[in-house]
mmCIF file of C-alpha atoms in Angstrom:
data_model
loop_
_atom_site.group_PDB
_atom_site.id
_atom_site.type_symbol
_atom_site.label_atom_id
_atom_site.label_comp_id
_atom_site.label_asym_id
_atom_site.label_seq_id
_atom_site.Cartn_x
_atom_site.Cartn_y
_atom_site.Cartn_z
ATOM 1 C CA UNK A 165 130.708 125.803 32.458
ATOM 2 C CA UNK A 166 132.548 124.305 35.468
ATOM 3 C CA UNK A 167 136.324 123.898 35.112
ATOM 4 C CA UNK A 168 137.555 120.246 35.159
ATOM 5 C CA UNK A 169 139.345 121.109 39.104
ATOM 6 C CA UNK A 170 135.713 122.412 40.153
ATOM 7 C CA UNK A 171 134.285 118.922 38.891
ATOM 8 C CA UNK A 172 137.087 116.946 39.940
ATOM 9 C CA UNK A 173 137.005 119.168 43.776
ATOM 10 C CA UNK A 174 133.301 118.375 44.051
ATOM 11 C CA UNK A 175 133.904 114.360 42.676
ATOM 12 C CA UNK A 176 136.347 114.079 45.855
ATOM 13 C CA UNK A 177 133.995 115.872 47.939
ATOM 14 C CA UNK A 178 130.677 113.228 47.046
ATOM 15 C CA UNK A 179 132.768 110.312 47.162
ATOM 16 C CA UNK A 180 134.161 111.540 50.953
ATOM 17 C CA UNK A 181 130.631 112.462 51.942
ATOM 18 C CA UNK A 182 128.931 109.180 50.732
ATOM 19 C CA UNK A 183 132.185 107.223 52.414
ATOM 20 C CA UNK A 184 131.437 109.007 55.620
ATOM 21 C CA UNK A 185 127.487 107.877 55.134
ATOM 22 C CA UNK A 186 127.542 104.346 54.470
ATOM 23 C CA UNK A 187 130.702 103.995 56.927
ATOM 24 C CA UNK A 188 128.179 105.308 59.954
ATOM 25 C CA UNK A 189 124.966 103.813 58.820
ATOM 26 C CA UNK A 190 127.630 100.189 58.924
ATOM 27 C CA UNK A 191 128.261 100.945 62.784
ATOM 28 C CA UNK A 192 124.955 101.980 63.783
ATOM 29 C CA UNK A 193 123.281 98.919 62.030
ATOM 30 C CA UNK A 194 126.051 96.342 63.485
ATOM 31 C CA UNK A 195 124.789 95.946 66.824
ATOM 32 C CA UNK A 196 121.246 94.742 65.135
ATOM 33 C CA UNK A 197 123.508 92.145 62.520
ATOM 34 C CA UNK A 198 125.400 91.071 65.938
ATOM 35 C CA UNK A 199 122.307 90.568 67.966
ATOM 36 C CA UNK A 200 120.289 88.870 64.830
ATOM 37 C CA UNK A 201 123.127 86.573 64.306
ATOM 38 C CA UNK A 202 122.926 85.688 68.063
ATOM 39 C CA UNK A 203 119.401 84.825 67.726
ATOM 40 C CA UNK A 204 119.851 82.590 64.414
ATOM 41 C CA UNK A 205 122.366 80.955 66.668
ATOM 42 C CA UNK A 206 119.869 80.013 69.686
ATOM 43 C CA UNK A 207 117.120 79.265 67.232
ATOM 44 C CA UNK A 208 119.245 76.947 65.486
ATOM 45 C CA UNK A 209 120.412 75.601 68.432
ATOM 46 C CA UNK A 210 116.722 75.203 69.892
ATOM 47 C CA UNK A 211 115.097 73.495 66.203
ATOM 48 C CA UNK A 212 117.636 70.916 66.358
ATOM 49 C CA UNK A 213 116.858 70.133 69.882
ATOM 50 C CA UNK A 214 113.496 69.740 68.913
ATOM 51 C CA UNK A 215 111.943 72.779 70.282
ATOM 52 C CA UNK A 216 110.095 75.009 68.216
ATOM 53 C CA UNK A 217 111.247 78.520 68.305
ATOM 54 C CA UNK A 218 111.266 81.605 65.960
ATOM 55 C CA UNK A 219 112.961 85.076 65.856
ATOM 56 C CA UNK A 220 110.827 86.434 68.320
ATOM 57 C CA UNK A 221 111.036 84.071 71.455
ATOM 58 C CA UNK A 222 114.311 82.648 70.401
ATOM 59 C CA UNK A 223 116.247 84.380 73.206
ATOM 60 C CA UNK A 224 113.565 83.601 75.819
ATOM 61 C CA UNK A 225 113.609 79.946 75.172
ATOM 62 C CA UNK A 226 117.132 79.465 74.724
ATOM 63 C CA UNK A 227 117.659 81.047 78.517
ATOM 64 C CA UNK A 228 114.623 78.653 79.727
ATOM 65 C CA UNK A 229 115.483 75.111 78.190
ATOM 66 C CA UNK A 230 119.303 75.693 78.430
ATOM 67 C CA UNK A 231 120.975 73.616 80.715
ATOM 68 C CA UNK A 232 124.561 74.094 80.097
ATOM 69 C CA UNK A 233 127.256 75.198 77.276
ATOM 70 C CA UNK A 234 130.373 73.354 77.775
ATOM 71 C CA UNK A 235 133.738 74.437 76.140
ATOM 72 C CA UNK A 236 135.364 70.978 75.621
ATOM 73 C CA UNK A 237 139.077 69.799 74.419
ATOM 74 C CA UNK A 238 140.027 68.167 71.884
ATOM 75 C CA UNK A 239 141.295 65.136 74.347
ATOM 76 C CA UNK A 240 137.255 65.388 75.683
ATOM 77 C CA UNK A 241 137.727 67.058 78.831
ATOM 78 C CA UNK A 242 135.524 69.641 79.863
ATOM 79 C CA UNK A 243 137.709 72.866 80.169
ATOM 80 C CA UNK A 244 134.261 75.226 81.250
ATOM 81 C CA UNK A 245 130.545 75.361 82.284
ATOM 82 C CA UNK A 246 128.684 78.094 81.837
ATOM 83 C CA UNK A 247 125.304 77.341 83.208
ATOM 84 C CA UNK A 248 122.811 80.556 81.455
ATOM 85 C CA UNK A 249 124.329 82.992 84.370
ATOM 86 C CA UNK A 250 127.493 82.103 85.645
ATOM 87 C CA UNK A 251 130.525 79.790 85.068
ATOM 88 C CA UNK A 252 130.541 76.933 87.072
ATOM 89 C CA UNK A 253 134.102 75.907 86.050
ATOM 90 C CA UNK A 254 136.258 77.609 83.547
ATOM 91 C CA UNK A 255 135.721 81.162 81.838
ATOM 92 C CA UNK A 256 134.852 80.152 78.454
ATOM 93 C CA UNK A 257 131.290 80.924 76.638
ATOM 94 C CA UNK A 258 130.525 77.917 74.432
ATOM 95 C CA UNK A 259 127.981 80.377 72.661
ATOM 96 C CA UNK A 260 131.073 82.472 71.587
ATOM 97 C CA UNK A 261 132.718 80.312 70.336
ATOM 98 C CA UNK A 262 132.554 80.386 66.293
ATOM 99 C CA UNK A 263 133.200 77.119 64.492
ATOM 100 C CA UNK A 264 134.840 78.700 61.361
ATOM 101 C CA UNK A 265 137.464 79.939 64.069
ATOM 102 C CA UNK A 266 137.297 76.658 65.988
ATOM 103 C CA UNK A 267 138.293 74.714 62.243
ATOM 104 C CA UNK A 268 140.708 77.214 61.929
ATOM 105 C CA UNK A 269 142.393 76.619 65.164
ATOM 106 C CA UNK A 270 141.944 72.792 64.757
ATOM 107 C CA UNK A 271 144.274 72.774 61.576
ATOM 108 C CA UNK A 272 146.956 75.085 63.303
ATOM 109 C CA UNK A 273 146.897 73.182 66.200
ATOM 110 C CA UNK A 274 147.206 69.909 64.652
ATOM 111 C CA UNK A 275 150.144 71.067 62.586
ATOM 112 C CA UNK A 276 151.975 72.841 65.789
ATOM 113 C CA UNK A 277 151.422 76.239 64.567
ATOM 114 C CA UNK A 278 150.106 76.999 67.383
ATOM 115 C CA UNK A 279 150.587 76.027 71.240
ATOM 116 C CA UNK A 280 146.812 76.184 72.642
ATOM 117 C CA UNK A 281 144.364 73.308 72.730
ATOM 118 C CA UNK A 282 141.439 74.363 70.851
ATOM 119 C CA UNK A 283 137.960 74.118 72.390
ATOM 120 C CA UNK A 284 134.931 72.655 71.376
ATOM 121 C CA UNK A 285 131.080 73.855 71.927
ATOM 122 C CA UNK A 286 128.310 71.757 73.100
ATOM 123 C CA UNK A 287 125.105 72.495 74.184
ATOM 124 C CA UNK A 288 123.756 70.926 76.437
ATOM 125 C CA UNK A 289 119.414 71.695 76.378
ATOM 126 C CA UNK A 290 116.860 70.595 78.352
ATOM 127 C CA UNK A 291 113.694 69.697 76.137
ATOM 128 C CA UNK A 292 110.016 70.602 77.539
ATOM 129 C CA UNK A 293 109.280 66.699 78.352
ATOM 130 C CA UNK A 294 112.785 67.174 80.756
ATOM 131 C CA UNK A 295 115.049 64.670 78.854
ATOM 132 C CA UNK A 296 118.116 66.753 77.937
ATOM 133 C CA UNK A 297 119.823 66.856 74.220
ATOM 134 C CA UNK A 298 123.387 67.573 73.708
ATOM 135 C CA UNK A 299 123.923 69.546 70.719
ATOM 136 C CA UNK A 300 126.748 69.724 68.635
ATOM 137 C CA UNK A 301 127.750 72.662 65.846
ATOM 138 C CA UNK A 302 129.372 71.591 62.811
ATOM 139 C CA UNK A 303 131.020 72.964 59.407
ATOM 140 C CA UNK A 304 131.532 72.097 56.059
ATOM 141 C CA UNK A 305 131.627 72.986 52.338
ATOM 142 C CA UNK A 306 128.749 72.557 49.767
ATOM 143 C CA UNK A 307 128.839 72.790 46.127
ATOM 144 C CA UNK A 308 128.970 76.365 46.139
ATOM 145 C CA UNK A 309 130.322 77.442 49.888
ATOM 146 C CA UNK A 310 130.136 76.865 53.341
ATOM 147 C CA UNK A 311 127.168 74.767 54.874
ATOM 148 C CA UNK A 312 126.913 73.946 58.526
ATOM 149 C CA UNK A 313 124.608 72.925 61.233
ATOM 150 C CA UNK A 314 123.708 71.317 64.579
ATOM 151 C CA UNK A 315 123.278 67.516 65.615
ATOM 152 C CA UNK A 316 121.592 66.787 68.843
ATOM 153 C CA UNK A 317 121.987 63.475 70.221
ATOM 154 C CA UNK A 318 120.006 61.821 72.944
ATOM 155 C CA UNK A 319 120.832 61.560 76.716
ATOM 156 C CA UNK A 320 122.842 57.960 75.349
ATOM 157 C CA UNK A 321 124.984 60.193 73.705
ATOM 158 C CA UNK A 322 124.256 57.575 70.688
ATOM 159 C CA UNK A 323 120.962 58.110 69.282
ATOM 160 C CA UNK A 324 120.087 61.204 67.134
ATOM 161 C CA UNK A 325 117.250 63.679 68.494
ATOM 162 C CA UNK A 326 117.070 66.095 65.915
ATOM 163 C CA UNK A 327 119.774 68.070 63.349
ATOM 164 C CA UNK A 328 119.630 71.776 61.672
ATOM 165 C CA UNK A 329 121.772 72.376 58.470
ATOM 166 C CA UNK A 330 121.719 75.644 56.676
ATOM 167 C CA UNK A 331 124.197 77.231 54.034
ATOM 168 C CA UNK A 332 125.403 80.024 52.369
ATOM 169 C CA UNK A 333 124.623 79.696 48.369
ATOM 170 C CA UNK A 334 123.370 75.845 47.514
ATOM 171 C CA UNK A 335 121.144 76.024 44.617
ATOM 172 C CA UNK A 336 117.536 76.333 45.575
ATOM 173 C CA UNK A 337 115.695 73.696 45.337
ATOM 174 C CA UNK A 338 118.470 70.885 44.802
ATOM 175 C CA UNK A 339 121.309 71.241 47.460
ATOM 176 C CA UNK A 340 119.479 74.334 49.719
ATOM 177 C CA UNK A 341 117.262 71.355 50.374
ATOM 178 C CA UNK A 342 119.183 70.597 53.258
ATOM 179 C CA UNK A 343 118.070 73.347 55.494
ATOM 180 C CA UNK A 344 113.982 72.134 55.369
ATOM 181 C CA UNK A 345 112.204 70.259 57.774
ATOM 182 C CA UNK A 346 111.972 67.141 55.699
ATOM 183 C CA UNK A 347 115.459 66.345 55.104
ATOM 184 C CA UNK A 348 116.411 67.218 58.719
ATOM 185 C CA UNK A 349 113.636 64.821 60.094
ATOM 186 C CA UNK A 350 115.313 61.834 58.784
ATOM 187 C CA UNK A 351 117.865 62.059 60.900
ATOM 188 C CA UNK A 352 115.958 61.579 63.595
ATOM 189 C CA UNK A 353 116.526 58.341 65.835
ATOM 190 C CA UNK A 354 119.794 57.243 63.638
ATOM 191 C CA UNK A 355 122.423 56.168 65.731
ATOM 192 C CA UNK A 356 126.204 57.291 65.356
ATOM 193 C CA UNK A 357 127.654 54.380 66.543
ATOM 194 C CA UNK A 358 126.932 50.656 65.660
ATOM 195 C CA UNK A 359 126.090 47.986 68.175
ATOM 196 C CA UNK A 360 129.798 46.946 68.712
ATOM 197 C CA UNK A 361 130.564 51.015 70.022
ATOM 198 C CA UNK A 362 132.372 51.757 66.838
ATOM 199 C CA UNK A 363 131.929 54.942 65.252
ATOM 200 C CA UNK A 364 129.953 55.018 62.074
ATOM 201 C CA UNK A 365 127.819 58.478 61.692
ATOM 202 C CA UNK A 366 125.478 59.101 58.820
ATOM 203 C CA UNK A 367 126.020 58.651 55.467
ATOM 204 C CA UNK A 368 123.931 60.555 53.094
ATOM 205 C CA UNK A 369 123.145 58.680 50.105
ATOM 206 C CA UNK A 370 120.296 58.652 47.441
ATOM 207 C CA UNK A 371 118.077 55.786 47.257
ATOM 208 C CA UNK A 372 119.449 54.635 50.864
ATOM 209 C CA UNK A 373 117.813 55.380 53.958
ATOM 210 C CA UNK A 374 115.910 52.921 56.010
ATOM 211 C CA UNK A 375 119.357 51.630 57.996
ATOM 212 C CA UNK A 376 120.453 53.409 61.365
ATOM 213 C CA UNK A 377 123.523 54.923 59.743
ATOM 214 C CA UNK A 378 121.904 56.585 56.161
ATOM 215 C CA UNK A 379 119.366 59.094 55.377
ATOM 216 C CA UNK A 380 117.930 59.985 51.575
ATOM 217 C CA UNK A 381 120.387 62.240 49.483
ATOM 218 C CA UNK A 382 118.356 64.979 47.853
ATOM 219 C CA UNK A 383 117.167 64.436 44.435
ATOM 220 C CA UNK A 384 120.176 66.409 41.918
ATOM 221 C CA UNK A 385 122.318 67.769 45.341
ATOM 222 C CA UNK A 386 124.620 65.203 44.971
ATOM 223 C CA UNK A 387 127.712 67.538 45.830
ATOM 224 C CA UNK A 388 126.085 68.824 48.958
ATOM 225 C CA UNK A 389 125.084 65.947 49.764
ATOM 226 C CA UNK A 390 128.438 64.557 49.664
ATOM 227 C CA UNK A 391 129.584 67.551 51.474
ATOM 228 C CA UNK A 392 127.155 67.078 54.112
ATOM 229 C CA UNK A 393 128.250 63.710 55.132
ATOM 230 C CA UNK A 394 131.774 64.533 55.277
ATOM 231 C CA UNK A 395 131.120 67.413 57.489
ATOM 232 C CA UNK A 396 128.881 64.928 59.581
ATOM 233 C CA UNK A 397 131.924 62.455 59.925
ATOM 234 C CA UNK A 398 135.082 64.923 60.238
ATOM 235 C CA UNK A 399 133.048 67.470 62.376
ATOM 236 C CA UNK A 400 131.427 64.433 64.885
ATOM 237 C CA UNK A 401 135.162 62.589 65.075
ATOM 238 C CA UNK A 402 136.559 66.032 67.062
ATOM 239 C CA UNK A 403 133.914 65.757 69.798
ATOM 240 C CA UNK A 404 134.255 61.627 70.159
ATOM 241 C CA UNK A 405 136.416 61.708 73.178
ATOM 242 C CA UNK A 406 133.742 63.825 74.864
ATOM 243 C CA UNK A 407 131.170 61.847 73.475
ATOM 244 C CA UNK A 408 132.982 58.070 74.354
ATOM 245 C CA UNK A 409 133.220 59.955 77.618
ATOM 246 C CA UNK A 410 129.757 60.032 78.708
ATOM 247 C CA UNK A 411 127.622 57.818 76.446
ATOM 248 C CA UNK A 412 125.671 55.467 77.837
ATOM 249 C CA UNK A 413 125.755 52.881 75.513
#
């Protein structure tokens, strides 16, 4: 029989040893997490843009159709250009910067908790027929957590080219609807601003979807749904300046 401090001694010991285990398989597996949530990040970046691409040549094609990232203020000024290589104005990646940090940073700014203008990404991707997209990462809340995505708009900074939503835990097959391919494709070709140059983005509402401003809610995702157009409306209103900047229409 083993005494209860033997036990308790060789307890300690397993739970140390197993600590140390999992605590260096964590670091020697986080450079593959980091680099595969680089790569979700181009491809997402490239599908809304309209340019096929999958884990395997996401890297390549994101270096070969990108044209710039731009860091951008709040005001719509461009604060950086990084052009694939090197910074043609500013020192600021828009690739590194991560929109659940940007939000963040938004509110605090906004309520002079902090000092520094935040800055904005857009992407700025030249598509294989040589028309460029400008791409814009957003963030909001589902019904269960976060969901988030990418609108790219056309070269008259007006018309929709293509969008990429995902999430974190929307039930499957009502509000994880979001992230397929048909639901995306109706965003295609709406326009975020109406023919007077006022600001309108997409609504998304069941039953509706045949004007320039609304796509088809998913069947029983009513909450996401909901979610999703807020995050369209409150996540496109921080890049208008930029985007009143330089639209053509």
């Amino acid at each position: 029989m083993f005494s209860n401090s033997y036990i308790f001694r060789f307890a300690t010991i397993m739970v140390v040893v197993v600590a140390a285990m999992l605590s260096s398989i964590t670091l020697l597996l986080q450079p593959m997490q980091e680099r595969n949530i680089r790569i979700e990040k181009m491809q997402d970046i490239l599908l809304a843009s309209n340019i096929q691409a999958t884990s395997a040549n996401a890297i390549e094609l994101y270096n070969q159709h990108l044209v710039q990232e731009l860091s951008v203020t709040l005001s719509g000024e461009i604060h950086s250009i990084f052009d694939g290589e090197n910074f043609e104005k500013g020192d600021v990646r828009a690739f590194e910067i991560a929109i659940r940090d940007m939000l963040k940073a938004i509110s605090d700014y906004k309520a002079g908790r902090i000092q520094t203008e935040p800055l904005l990404p857009v992407f700025v991707m030249q598509a294989p027929d040589g028309s460029k997209k400008y791409v814009f990462p957003v963030r909001g809340r589902g019904l269960w957590g976060p969901i988030w995505g990418n609108i790219a708009l056309k070269e008259d900074l007006v018309t929709i080219a293509g969008a990429k939503f995902d999430h974190q835990s929307e039930t499957p097959g009502l509000g994880a609807e979001i992230s397929t391919k048909d639901f995306e494709d109706q965003f295609i070709d709406k326009r975020i601003f109406d023919n007077q140059g006022n600001f309108i983005s997409i609504s998304v509402i069941k039953g509706v979807g045949v004007g320039d401003h609304q796509v088809d809610a998913i069947s029983g995702g009513t909450i996401t749904s909901n979610g999703l157009s807020e995050m369209l409306e409150t996540g496109l209103e921080y890049y208008l300046p930029f985007i009143k900047s330089y639209k053509v229409l």
